[in-house]
Coordinates of C-alpha atoms in Angstrom, one line a residue:
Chain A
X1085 CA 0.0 0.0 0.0
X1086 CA 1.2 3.4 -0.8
X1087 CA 2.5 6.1 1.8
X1088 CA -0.3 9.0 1.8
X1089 CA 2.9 11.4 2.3
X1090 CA 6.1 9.8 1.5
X1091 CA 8.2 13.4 1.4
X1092 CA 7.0 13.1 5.5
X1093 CA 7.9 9.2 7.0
X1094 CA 8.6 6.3 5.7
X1095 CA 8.8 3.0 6.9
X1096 CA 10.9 1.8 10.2
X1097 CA 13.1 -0.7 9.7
X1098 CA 12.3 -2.8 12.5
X1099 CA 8.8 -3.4 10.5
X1100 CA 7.2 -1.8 13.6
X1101 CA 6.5 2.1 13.2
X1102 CA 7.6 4.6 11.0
X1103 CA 10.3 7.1 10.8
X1104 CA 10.1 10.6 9.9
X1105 CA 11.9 12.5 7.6
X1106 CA 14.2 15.3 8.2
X1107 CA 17.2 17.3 7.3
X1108 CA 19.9 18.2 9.9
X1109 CA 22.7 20.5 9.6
X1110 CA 25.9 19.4 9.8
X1111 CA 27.5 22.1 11.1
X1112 CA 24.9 22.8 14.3
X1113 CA 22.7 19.6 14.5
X1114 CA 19.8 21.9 14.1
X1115 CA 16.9 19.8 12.5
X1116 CA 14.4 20.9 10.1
X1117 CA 10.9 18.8 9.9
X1118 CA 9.6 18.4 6.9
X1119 CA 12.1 18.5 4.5
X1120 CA 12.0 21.9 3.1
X1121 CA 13.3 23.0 -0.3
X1122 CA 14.2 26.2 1.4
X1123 CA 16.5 25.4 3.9
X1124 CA 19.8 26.6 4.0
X1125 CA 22.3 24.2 1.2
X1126 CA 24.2 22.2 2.7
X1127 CA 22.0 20.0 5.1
X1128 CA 22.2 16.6 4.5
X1129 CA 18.8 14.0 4.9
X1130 CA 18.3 11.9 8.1
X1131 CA 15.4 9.5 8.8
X1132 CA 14.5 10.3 12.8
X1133 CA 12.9 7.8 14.9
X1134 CA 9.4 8.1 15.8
X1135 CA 9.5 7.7 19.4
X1136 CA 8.6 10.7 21.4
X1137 CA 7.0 12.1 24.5
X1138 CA 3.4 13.0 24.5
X1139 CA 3.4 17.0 25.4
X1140 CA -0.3 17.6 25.3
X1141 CA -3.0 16.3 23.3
X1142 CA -6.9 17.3 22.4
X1143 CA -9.8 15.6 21.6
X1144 CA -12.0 17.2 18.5
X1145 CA -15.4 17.6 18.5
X1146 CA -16.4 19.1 15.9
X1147 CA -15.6 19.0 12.0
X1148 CA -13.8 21.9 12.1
X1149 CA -11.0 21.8 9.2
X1150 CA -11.5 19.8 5.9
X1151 CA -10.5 16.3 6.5
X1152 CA -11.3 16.3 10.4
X1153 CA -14.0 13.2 11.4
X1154 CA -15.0 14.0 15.2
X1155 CA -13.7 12.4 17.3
X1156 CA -10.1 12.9 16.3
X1157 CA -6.6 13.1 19.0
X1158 CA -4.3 15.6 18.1
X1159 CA -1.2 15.8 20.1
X1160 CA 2.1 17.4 20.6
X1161 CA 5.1 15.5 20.7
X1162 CA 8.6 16.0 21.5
X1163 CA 10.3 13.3 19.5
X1164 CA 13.1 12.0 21.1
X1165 CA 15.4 13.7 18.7
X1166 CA 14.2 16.6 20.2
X1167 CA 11.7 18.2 17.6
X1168 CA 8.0 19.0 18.8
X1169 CA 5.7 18.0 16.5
X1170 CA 1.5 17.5 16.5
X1171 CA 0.4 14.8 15.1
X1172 CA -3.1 12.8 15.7
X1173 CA -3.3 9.6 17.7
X1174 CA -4.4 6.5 16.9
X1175 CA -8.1 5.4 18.6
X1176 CA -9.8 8.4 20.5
X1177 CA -8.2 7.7 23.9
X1178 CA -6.5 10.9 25.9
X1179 CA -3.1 9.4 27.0
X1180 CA -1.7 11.7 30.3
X1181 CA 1.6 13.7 30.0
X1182 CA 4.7 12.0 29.6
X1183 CA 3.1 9.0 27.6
X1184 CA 5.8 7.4 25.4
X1185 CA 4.7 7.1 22.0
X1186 CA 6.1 5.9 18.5
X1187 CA 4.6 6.9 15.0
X1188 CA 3.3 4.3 13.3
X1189 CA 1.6 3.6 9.7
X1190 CA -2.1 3.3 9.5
X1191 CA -4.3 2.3 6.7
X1192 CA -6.6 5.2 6.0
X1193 CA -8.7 5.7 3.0
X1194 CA -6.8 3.2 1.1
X1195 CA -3.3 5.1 2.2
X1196 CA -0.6 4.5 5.1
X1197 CA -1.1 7.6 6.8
X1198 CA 1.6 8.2 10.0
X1199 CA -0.2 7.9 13.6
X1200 CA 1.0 8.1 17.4
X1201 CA 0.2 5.6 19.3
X1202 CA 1.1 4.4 23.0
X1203 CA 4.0 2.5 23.3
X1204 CA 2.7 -0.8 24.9
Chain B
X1014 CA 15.6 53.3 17.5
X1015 CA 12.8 55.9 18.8
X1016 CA 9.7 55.8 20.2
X1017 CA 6.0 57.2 19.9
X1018 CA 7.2 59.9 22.9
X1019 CA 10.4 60.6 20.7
X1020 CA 8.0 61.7 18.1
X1021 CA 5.4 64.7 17.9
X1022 CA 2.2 63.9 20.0
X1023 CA -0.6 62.0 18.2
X1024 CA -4.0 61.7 19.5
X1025 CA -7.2 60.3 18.6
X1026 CA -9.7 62.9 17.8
X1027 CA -12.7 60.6 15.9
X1028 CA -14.0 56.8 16.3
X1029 CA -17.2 55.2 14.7
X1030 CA -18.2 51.4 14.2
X1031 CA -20.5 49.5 12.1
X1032 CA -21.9 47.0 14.5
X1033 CA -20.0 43.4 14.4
X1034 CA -22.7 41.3 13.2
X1035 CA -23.1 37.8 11.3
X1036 CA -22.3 37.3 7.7
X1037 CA -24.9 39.3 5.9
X1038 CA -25.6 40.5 2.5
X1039 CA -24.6 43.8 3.1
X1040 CA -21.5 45.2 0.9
X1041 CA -18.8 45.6 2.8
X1042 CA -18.9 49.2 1.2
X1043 CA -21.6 50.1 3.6
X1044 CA -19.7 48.9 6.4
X1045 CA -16.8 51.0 6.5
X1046 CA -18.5 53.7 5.3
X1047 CA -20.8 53.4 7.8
X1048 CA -18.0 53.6 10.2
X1049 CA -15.9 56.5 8.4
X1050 CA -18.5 58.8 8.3
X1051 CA -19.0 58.5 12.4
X1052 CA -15.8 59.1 13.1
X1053 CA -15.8 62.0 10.7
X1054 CA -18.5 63.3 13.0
X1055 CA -17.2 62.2 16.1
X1056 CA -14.1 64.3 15.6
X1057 CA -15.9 67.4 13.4
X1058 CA -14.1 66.8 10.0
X1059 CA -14.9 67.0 7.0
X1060 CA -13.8 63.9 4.3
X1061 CA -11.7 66.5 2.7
X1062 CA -9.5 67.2 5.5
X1063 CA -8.2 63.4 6.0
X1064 CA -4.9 63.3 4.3
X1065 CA -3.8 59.5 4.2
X1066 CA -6.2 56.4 5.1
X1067 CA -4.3 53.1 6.3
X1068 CA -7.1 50.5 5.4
X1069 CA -6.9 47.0 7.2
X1070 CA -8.5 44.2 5.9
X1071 CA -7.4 40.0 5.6
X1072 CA -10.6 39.0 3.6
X1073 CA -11.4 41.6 0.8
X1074 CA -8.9 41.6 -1.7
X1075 CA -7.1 43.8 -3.3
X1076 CA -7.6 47.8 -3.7
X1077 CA -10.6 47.4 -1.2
X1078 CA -10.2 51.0 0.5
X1079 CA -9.7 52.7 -3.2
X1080 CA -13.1 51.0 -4.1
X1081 CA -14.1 51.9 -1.1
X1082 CA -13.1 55.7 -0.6
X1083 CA -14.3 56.8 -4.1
X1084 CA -17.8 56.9 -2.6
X1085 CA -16.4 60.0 -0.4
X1086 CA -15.0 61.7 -3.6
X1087 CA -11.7 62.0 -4.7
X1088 CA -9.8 64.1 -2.9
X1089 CA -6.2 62.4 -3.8
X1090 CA -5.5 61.7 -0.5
X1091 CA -2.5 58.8 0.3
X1092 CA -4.2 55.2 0.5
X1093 CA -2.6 51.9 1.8
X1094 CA -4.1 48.8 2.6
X1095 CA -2.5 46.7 5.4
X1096 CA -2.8 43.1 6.1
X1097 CA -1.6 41.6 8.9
X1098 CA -3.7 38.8 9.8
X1099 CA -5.9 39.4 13.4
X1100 CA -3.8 42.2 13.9
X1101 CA -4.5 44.2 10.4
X1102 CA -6.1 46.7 12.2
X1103 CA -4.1 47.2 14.6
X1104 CA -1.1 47.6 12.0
X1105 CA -3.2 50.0 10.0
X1106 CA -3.8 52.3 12.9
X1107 CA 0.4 51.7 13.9
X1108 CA 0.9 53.0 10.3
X1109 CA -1.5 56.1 11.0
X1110 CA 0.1 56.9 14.2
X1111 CA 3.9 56.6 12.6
X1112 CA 2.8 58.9 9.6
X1113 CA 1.2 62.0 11.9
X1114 CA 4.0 61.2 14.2
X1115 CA 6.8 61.6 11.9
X1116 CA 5.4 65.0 10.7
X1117 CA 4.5 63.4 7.3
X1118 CA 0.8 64.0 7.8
X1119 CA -1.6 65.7 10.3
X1120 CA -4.7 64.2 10.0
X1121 CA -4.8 60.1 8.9
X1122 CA -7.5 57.7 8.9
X1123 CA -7.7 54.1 10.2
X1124 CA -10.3 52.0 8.9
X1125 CA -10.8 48.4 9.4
X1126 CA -13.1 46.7 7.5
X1127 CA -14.1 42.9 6.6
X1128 CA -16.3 40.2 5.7
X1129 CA -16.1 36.7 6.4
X1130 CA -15.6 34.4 3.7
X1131 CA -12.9 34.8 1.5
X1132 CA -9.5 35.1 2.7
X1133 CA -6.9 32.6 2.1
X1134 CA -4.4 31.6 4.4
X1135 CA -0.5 32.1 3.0
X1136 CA 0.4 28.6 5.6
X1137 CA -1.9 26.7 3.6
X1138 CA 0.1 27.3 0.4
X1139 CA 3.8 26.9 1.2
X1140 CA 4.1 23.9 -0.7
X1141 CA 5.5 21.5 2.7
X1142 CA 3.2 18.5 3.7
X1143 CA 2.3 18.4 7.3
X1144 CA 1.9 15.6 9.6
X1145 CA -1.3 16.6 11.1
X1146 CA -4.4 18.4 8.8
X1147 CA -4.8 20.4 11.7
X1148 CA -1.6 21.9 11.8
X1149 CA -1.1 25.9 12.1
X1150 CA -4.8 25.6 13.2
X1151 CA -5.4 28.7 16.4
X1152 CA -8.2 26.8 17.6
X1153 CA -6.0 23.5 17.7
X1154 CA -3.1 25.3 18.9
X1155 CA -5.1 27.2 22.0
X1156 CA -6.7 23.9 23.1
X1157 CA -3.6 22.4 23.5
X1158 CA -2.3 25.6 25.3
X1159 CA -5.4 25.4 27.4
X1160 CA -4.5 21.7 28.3
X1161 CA -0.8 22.4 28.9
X1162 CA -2.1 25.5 31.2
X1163 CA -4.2 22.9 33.4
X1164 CA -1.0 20.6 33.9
X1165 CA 1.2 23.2 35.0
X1166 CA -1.3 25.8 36.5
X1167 CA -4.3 23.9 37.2
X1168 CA -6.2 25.4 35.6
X1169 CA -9.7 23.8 35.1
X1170 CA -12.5 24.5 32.4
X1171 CA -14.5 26.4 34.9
X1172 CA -11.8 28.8 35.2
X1173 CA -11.5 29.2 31.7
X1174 CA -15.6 29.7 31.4
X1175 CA -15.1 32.6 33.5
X1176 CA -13.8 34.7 30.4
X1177 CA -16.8 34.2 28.5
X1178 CA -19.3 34.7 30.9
X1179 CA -17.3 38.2 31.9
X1180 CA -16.7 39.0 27.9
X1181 CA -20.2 37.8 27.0
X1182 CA -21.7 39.9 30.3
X1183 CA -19.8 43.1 28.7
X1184 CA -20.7 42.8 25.2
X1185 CA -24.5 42.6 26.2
X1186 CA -24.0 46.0 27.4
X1187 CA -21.7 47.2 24.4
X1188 CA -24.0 48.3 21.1
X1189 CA -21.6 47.3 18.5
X1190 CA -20.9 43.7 19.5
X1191 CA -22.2 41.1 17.5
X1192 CA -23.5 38.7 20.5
X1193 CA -25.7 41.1 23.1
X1194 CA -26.5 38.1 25.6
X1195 CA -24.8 37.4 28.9
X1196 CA -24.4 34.0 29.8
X1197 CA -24.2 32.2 32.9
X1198 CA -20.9 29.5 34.3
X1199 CA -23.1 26.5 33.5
X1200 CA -24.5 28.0 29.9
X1201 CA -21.0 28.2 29.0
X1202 CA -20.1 24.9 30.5
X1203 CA -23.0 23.2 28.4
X1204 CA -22.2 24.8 25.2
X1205 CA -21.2 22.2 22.3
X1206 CA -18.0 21.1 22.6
X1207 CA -15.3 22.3 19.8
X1208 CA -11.7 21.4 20.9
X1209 CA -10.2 19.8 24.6
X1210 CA -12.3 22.0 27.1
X1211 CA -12.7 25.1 24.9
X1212 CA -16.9 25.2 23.8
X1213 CA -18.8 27.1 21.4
X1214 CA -19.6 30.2 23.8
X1215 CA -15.2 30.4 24.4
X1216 CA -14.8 30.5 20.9
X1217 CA -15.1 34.3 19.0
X1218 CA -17.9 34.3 16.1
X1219 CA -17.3 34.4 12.5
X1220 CA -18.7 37.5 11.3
X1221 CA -18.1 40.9 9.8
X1222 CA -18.2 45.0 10.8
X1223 CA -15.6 47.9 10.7
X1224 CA -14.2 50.2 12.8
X1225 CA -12.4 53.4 11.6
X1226 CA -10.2 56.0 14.0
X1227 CA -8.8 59.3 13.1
X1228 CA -5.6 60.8 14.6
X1229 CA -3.9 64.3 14.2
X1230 CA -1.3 66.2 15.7
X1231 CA -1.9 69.0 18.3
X1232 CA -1.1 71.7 15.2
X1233 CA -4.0 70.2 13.3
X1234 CA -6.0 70.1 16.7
X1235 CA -5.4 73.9 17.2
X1236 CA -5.6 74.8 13.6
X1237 CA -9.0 73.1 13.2
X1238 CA -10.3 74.2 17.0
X1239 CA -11.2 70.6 17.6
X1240 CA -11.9 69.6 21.6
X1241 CA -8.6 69.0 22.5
X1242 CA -10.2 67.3 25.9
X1243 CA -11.9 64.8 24.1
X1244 CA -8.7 63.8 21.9
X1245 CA -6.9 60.8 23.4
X1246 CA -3.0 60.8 23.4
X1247 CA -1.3 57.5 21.6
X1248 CA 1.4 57.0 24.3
X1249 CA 3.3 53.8 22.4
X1250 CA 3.2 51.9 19.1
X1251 CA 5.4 48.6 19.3
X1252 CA 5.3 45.7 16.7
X1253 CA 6.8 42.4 16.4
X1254 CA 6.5 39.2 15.4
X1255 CA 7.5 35.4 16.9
X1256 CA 11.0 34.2 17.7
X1257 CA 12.4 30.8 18.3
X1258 CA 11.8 29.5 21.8
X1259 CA 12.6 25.9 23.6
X1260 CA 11.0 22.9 22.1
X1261 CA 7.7 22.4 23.7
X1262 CA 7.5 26.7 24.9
X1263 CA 4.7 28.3 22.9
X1264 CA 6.6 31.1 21.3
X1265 CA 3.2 33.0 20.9
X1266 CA 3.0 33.6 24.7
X1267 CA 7.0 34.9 24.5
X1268 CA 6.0 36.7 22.2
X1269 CA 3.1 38.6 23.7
X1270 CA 5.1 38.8 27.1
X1271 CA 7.9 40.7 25.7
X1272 CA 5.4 43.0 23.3
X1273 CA 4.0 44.0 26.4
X1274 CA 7.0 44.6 28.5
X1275 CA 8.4 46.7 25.2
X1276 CA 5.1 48.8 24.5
X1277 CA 4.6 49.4 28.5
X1278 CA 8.5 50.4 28.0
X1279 CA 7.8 52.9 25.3
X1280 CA 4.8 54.1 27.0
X1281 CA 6.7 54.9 30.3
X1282 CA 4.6 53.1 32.8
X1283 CA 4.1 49.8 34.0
X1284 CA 1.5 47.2 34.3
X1285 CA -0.2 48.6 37.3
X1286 CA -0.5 51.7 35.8
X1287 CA -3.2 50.2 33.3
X1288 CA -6.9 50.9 34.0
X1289 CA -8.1 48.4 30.6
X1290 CA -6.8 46.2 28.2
X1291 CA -8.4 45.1 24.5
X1292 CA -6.4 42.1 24.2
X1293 CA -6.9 39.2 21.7
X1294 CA -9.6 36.7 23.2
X1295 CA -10.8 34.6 20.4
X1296 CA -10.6 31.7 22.3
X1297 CA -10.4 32.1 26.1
X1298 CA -7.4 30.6 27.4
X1299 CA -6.2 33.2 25.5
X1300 CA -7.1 36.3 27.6
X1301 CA -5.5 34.3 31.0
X1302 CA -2.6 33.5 29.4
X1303 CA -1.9 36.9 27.6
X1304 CA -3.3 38.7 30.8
X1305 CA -0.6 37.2 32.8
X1306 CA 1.9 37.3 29.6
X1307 CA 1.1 41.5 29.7
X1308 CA 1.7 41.8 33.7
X1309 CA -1.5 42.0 34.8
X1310 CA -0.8 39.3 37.5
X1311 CA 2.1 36.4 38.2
X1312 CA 2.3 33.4 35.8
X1313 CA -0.2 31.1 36.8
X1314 CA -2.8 33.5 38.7
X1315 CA -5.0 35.0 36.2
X1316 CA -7.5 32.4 37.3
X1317 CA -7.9 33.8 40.8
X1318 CA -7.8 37.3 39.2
X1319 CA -10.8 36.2 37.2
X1320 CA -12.6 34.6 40.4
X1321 CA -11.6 37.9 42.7
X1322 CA -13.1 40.3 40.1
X1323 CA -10.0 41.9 39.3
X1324 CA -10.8 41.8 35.7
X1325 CA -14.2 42.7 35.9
X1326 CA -15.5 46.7 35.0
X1327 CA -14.9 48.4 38.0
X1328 CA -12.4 45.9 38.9
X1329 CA -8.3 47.0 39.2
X1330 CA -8.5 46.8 35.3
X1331 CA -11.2 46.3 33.2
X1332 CA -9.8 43.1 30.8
X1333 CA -12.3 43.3 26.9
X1334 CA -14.7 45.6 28.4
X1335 CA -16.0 45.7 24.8
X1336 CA -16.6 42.1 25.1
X1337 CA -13.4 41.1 23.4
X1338 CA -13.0 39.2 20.5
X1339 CA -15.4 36.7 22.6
X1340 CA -18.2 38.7 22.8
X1341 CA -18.1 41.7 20.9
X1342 CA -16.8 39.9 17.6
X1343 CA -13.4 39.4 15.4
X1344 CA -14.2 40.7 12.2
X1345 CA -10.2 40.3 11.4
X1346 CA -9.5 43.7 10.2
X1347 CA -11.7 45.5 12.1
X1348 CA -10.9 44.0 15.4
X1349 CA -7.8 46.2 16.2
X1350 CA -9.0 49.4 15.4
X1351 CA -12.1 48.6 17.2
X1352 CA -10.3 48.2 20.1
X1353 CA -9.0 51.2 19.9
X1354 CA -12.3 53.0 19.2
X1355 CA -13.5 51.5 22.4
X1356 CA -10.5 52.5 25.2
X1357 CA -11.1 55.8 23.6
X1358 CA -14.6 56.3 24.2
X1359 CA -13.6 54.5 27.9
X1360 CA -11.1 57.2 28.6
X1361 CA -13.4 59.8 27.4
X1362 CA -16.0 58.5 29.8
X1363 CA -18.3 57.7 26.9
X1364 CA -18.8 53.8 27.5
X1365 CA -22.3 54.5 28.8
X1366 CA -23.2 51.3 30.5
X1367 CA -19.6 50.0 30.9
X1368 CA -17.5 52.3 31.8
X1369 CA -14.7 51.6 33.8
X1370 CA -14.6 54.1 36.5
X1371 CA -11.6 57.0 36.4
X1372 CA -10.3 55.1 33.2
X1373 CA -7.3 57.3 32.3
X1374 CA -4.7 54.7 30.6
X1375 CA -5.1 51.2 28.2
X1376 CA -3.4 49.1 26.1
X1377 CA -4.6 47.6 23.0
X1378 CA -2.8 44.4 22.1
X1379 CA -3.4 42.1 19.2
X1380 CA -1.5 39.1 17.6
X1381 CA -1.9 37.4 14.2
X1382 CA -1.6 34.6 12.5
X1383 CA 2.3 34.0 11.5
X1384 CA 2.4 35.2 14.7
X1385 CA 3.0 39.0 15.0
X1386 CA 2.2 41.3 17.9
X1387 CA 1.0 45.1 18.0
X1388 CA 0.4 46.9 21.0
X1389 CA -0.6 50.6 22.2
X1390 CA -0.8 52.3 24.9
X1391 CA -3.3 55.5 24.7
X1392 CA -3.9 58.4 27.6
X1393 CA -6.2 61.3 28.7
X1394 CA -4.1 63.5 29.9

């Protein structure tokens, strides 16, 4: 099945998750999520793991942007690489603060589409 | 750099409003007209003697003050429109105050005007995927403040129902606001749910008005013989926009704490020194958060401000006595210049029906989308 955003994550290689795609500057480690044709030459491509810290996370209620279906999670993340990221979680659950979590790739509308879910 | 006080005195000498009110079939046209023409006779001008019109608007398009202003006849005056998200307005009536200020012009209008509907969002169009659809979303990103708020403050949804029911109580008592109902703890409570704890009734409407402010220097003041008590002294004019903070910080609050600290800087006072403050409220987390962000209380206690009254008209300072975005409306470009139309007619001692009592100093503050920050301070003196 295709990737619904394959310039964003990708598979892991442990078959479990997915990892996300990033560029990192060689010169100050400074990480730039997504990949963006505008950053500064020179960064080179890295793949970060997909574990992270759950920050904070939401429940929507209502259809309020195009392609939200109430109920939906939306979190922010601080990946363990140190980026903060929202993302949505998988299932409608409201995991506390400090939840470890690791992306993972869903089927969604005939699409792997990158989740957060609790790590077990 | 210099400052407002480092230039020639501005003051406002006119405000009108067209009433905030729900997307209608009325041109916007009629709007800011509607709003020009009070504030022409608010301050005793004539059209002919504005020289330059800042025009802040998000959803119109272009050339919308030209199209506009032709209806008041050409008098070749200067005319720029200025978009700056939630805080168009605002920026507009900065650009106003900069332009009388700096000796370029004497007299300068600041009209906000908008309808809902048809502006486009620059984020949407940058060409990057992003993880979540709901990404660069405010009402996503203020639940989510509102959530990390009650884990480090503990704060709880009542306390956060408290703004609405203050900013909904004031707009029932403010003319120009688009909702004219106060609303109890538990209405607020029970409204539908939209995001985390924030409901419908702590969410600002959709909707569409204008606002419009003239300012002149104290030589047009005296050449014109306009009521110089009546005109309203722009104290400081500060704008700025987001800078990089800690993963996990939300560089919007840094951002609105150190645009207050610089515009009560520039301004020459401190936080106490405030009587009211129009701040940004379209969701309310917001107006804690910012409150405390602005000085108004320590980190963490704009809660109990909120519970003690403090905030209240006739409190230590009046927080959205127009009703805020909340309750009196956010229109987008009229929003910021409406808030300055309203500490005007509060330091005047015009707010019949909510004034806050021996008003003599405000700030206006507003951020935008991107984010940016604008603040004023404005006096009687």
């Amino acid at each position: 099945m295709e990737l619904r955003e394959p310039r964003l994550y990708a598979p892991a290689e442990d078959g479990k998750g997915a990892v996300l795609l990033a560029l990192r500057d060689p010169a100050t480690g400074a990480l730039t999520f997504p990949r963006s044709p505008h950053a500064a030459p020179g960064q080179e491509e890295v793949e970060l793991d997909g574990k992270a810290a759950l920050l904070a996370c939401i429940t929507l209620h209502q259809p309020v942007l195009p392609g939200v279906v109430p109920p939906l999670v939306v979190a922010r993340l601080q990946l363990d690489a140190g980026l903060v990221v929202d993302g949505v979680l998988v299932g409608t659950a409201e995991p506390p603060p400090g939840t470890r979590m690791r992306a993972v790739l869903v089927e969604q509308d005939g699409a792997l589409d990158c989740r957060f879910q609790a790590l077990a | 750099m210099s400052t407002m006080r480092d230039l020639r005195p501005v003051r406002v000498i006119g405000i009108g409003m067209h009433r905030y009110q729900f997307a209608s079939d009325t041109p916007y046209v009629t709007l800011g007209l509607t709003a020009l023409r009070a504030a022409l006779a608010d301050a005793g001008l004539g059209w002919p003697q504005i020289q330059a019109a800042m025009i802040g608007t998000a959803g119109l398009g272009m050339a919308a003050g030209r199209v506009m202003l032709r209806h008041m006849g050409g008098t070749g005056l200067e005319v720029m429109q200025v978009e700056n998200a939630s805080a168009s307005g605002s920026s507009a009536f900065r650009m106003a105050c900069l332009l009388v200020g700096s000796g370029q012009r004497d007299i300068v209008l600041a009209l906000g005007v908008d309808k809902h509907g048809s502006s486009h969002r620059a984020v949407d169009k940058d060409g990057l995927p992003r993880l979540s659809t709901t990404d660069h979303s405010p009402l996503v990103e203020f639940a989510l403040l509102a959530r990390l708020w009650r884990d480090r403050h503990g704060l709880t949804p009542q306390d956060m129902a408290r703004v609405a029911v203050k900013n909904h109580g004031n707009a029932a008592r403010n003319p120009f606001a688009q909702f004219r109902k106060p609303r109890t703890l538990e209405q607020v409570l029970a409204s539908a749910p939209v995001a985390g704890d924030l409901t419908a009734l702590q969410c600002c409407p959709r909707g569409e008005g204008a606002a419009a402010v003239i300012v002149a220097s104290d030589a047009a003041i005296a050449r014109l013989g306009l009521d110089q008590r009546r005109a309203i002294r722009v104290l400081a004019s500060t704008a700025s926009s987001e800078a990089d903070v800690a993963p996990g910080d939300f560089g919007m609050v840094e951002m609105v704490r150190q645009s207050g600290l610089e515009t009560l800087r520039q301004a020459g006072i401190d936080a106490a020194a405030l009587d009211i403050v129009e701040l940004h409220d379209a969701f309310s987390i917001e107006e804690i958060v910012y409150a405390e962000a602005l000085g108004l209380c320590p980190p963490g206690e704009g809660a109990a401000r909120l519970r003690d009254g403090a905030w209240e008209i006739g409190g230590r300072c009046a927080v959205n006595p127009s009703g805020g975005l909340i309750g009196m409306g956010h229109p987008i470009g009229p929003t910021g210049i409406g808030q300055v139309a309203e500490i005007v007619r509060q330091l005047r001692g015009e707010a019949e029906g909510r004034q806050q009592p021996g008003a003599r100093t405000a700030m206006a503050h507003m951020i935008g989308l991107g984010a940016v920050a604008v603040g004023h301070v404005l006096q009687r003196e």
